[in-house]
Amino acid sequence: MQQFTFKEKLKHLFGFPVIVAALGYFVDVYDLLLFGIVRVPSLKDMGLDVDIAGTIILNFQMVGLLLGGILWGVLGDKKGRLSVLFGSILVYSLANIACGFLPQMHFTDKVTIYATLRFIAGVGLAGELGAGITLVSESLPKELRAIGTSIVAGFGVLGAVVAQLTVELAGSWTLAYFIGGGLGLLLLFLRIGVFESGLYKNLEKESGISKGNFFSFFTNKKRFFKYIACITIGMPIWFCIGILVVMSNQFAAVFEIKNINPGKAIMWCYIGISVGDIASGFLSQALASRKKPFFI
């Protein structure tokens, strides 16, 4: 294992690729959780059913994330990580800005329009984290990858906290969407200064290697089960966040708990996630294992 001095570690961990990736994830989480935070005020403002319409719109965003994850993953392998980052940021930024104009859109079926915009945003949002984390992992020495990715994730999830505070301070859900879209476009300019990872460049030179073949997950038994295991690890996490926390006002009513603000529930949840993300990275590094922190 390669040894690094403290100064060398800081140079790697707080290098430009890591900082930009952390900012990218921050904006990504801001925009990803923004609908959950403004769901109640935005739907009430447009005279829509908070529970029924909110569930439909959230489902559209989730389908967009699923399809976007596959789309950008394939493109990232074929065209490079940076091309995915530019494309995905542009897509979700413009979709978020469009969401801010919803009150001015004179359509009869605003649920469909809102759902379509969140679907497009979901497609775009799926590319940012995957490509950003991959770029950081491939840019850092293997001895520092666990800490590097935990720094990106730990700082990035604070985007949900800032999203809630932005809604509170701005006093307008439409302004929060404009800010989210604007942050994405600013991020686009920062990404221009990031270089493609050396690992991908070396892979590009090699011939005979299949890149971006999604179906290769299903042609190798060991790889398939590892892929399913990774998905299974993530499912309960997103169930807690995407269902229990985002829809906390609906669950609270069943327990006769009143005045639950889903935005604040999301904010406090993500403060805990930020602490856990950073702690798990250092724990993984200390234990020289990724599996042990999963069990813990």
JSON list of C-alpha atoms in Angstrom, two decimals, residues 39 55 58-59 62 235-251:
[
{"chain": "A", "resi": 39, "resn": "ARG", "atom": "CA", "xyz": [-44.34, 19.65, -2.34]},
{"chain": "A", "resi": 55, "resn": "THR", "atom": "CA", "xyz": [-47.44, 11.05, -5.06]},
{"chain": "A", "resi": 58, "resn": "LEU", "atom": "CA", "xyz": [-42.83, 12.03, -7.01]},
{"chain": "A", "resi": 59, "resn": "ASN", "atom": "CA", "xyz": [-43.30, 8.74, -8.87]},
{"chain": "A", "resi": 62, "resn": "MET", "atom": "CA", "xyz": [-38.32, 8.45, -9.42]},
{"chain": "A", "resi": 235, "resn": "MET", "atom": "CA", "xyz": [-33.30, 0.20, -1.32]},
{"chain": "A", "resi": 236, "resn": "PRO", "atom": "CA", "xyz": [-34.07, 0.50, 2.42]},
{"chain": "A", "resi": 237, "resn": "ILE", "atom": "CA", "xyz": [-32.08, 3.75, 2.57]},
{"chain": "A", "resi": 238, "resn": "TRP", "atom": "CA", "xyz": [-34.16, 5.35, -0.15]},
{"chain": "A", "resi": 239, "resn": "PHE", "atom": "CA", "xyz": [-37.38, 3.86, 1.29]},
{"chain": "A", "resi": 240, "resn": "CYS", "atom": "CA", "xyz": [-36.66, 5.70, 4.55]},
{"chain": "A", "resi": 241, "resn": "ILE", "atom": "CA", "xyz": [-35.81, 8.96, 2.78]},
{"chain": "A", "resi": 242, "resn": "GLY", "atom": "CA", "xyz": [-38.03, 8.95, -0.30]},
{"chain": "A", "resi": 243, "resn": "ILE", "atom": "CA", "xyz": [-41.14, 7.54, 1.36]},
{"chain": "A", "resi": 244, "resn": "LEU", "atom": "CA", "xyz": [-41.10, 7.83, 5.16]},
{"chain": "A", "resi": 245, "resn": "VAL", "atom": "CA", "xyz": [-39.33, 11.20, 5.41]},
{"chain": "A", "resi": 246, "resn": "VAL", "atom": "CA", "xyz": [-40.62, 12.96, 2.27]},
{"chain": "A", "resi": 247, "resn": "MET", "atom": "CA", "xyz": [-44.21, 11.85, 3.04]},
{"chain": "A", "resi": 248, "resn": "SER", "atom": "CA", "xyz": [-43.78, 12.34, 6.81]},
{"chain": "A", "resi": 249, "resn": "ASN", "atom": "CA", "xyz": [-46.84, 14.61, 7.07]},
{"chain": "A", "resi": 250, "resn": "GLN", "atom": "CA", "xyz": [-49.07, 11.79, 5.81]},
{"chain": "A", "resi": 251, "resn": "PHE", "atom": "CA", "xyz": [-47.58, 9.19, 8.16]}
]
